[in-house]
Coordinates of C-alpha atoms in Angstrom, one line a residue:
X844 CA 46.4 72.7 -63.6
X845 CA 47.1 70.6 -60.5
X846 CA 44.5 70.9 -57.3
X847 CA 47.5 72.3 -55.6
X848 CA 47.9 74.6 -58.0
X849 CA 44.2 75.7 -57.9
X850 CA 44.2 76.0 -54.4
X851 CA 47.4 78.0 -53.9
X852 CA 45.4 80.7 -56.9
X853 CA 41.9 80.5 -54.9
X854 CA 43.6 81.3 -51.7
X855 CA 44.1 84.7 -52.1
X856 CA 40.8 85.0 -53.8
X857 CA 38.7 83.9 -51.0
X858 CA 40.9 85.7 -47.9
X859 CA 39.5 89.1 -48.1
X860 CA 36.1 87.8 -47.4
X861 CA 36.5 85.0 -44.5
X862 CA 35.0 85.7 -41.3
X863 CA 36.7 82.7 -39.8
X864 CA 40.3 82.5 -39.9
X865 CA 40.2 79.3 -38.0
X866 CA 39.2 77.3 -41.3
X867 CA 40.4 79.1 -43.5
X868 CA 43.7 78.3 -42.2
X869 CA 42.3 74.6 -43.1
X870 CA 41.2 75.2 -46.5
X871 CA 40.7 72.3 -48.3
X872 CA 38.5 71.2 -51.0
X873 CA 35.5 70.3 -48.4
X874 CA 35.9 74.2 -47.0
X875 CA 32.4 75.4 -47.9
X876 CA 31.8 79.3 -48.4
X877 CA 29.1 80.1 -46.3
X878 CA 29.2 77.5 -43.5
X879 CA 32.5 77.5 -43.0
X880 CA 34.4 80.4 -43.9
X881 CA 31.2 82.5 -42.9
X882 CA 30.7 84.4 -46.5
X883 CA 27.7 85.8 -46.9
X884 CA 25.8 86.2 -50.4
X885 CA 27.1 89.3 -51.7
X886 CA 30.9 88.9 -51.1
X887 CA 30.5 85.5 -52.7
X888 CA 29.4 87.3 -55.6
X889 CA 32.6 89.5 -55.6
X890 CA 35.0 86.2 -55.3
X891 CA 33.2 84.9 -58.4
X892 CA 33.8 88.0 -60.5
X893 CA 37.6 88.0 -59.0
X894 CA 37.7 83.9 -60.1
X895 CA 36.8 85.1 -63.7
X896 CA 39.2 88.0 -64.0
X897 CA 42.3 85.8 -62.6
X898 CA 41.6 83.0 -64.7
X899 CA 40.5 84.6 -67.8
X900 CA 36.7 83.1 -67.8
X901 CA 33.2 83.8 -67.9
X902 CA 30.9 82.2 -65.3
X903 CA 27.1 81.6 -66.1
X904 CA 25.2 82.2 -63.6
X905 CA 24.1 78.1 -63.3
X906 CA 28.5 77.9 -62.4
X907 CA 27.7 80.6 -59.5
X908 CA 24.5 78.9 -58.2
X909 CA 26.6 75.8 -57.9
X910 CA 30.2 77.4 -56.6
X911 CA 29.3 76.8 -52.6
X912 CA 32.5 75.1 -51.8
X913 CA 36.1 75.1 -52.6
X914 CA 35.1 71.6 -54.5
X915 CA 32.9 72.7 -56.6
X916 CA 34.5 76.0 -57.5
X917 CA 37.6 74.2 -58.4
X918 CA 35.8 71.8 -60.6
X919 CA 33.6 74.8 -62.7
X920 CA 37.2 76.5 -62.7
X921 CA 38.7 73.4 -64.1
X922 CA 36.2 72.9 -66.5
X923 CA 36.4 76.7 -68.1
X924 CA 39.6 76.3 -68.7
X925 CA 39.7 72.9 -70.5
X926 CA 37.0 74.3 -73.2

């Protein structure tokens, strides 16, 4: 899957939760979750179970403690889906 591709499907992941529309009109692999969107703890929680039922995988829980930025959550996502 293309990073364009992964983006476009993390989009409307991550929109329910953003408490700055600002950037996440900007969203791009640097966006992090907490500083810059403004999620806190427990809704990130909810966009990693919604990541694992739209792609089909199961997250540890060292893939959440490292899933703080579109960057990273594209790369765990990425790697799921290649094993």
């Amino acid at each position: 899957m293309k990073k364009e591709e992964l983006i476009a499907k993390l989009k409307p992941i991550i929109e329910p939760y953003v408490q700055d529309e600002e950037a996440f009109k900007d969203l791009s692999e640097d966006t992090d979750f907490v500083n810059d969107l403004k999620i806190n703890s427990a809704n990130l929680v909810d966009i990693i179970l919604d990541i694992e039922d739209e792609f089909d995988i199961r997250l540890e829980n060292e893939d959440m403690e490292q899933m703080l930025d579109v960057k990273s959550a594209m790369s765990i996502v990425t790697s799921k889906l290649n094993n």
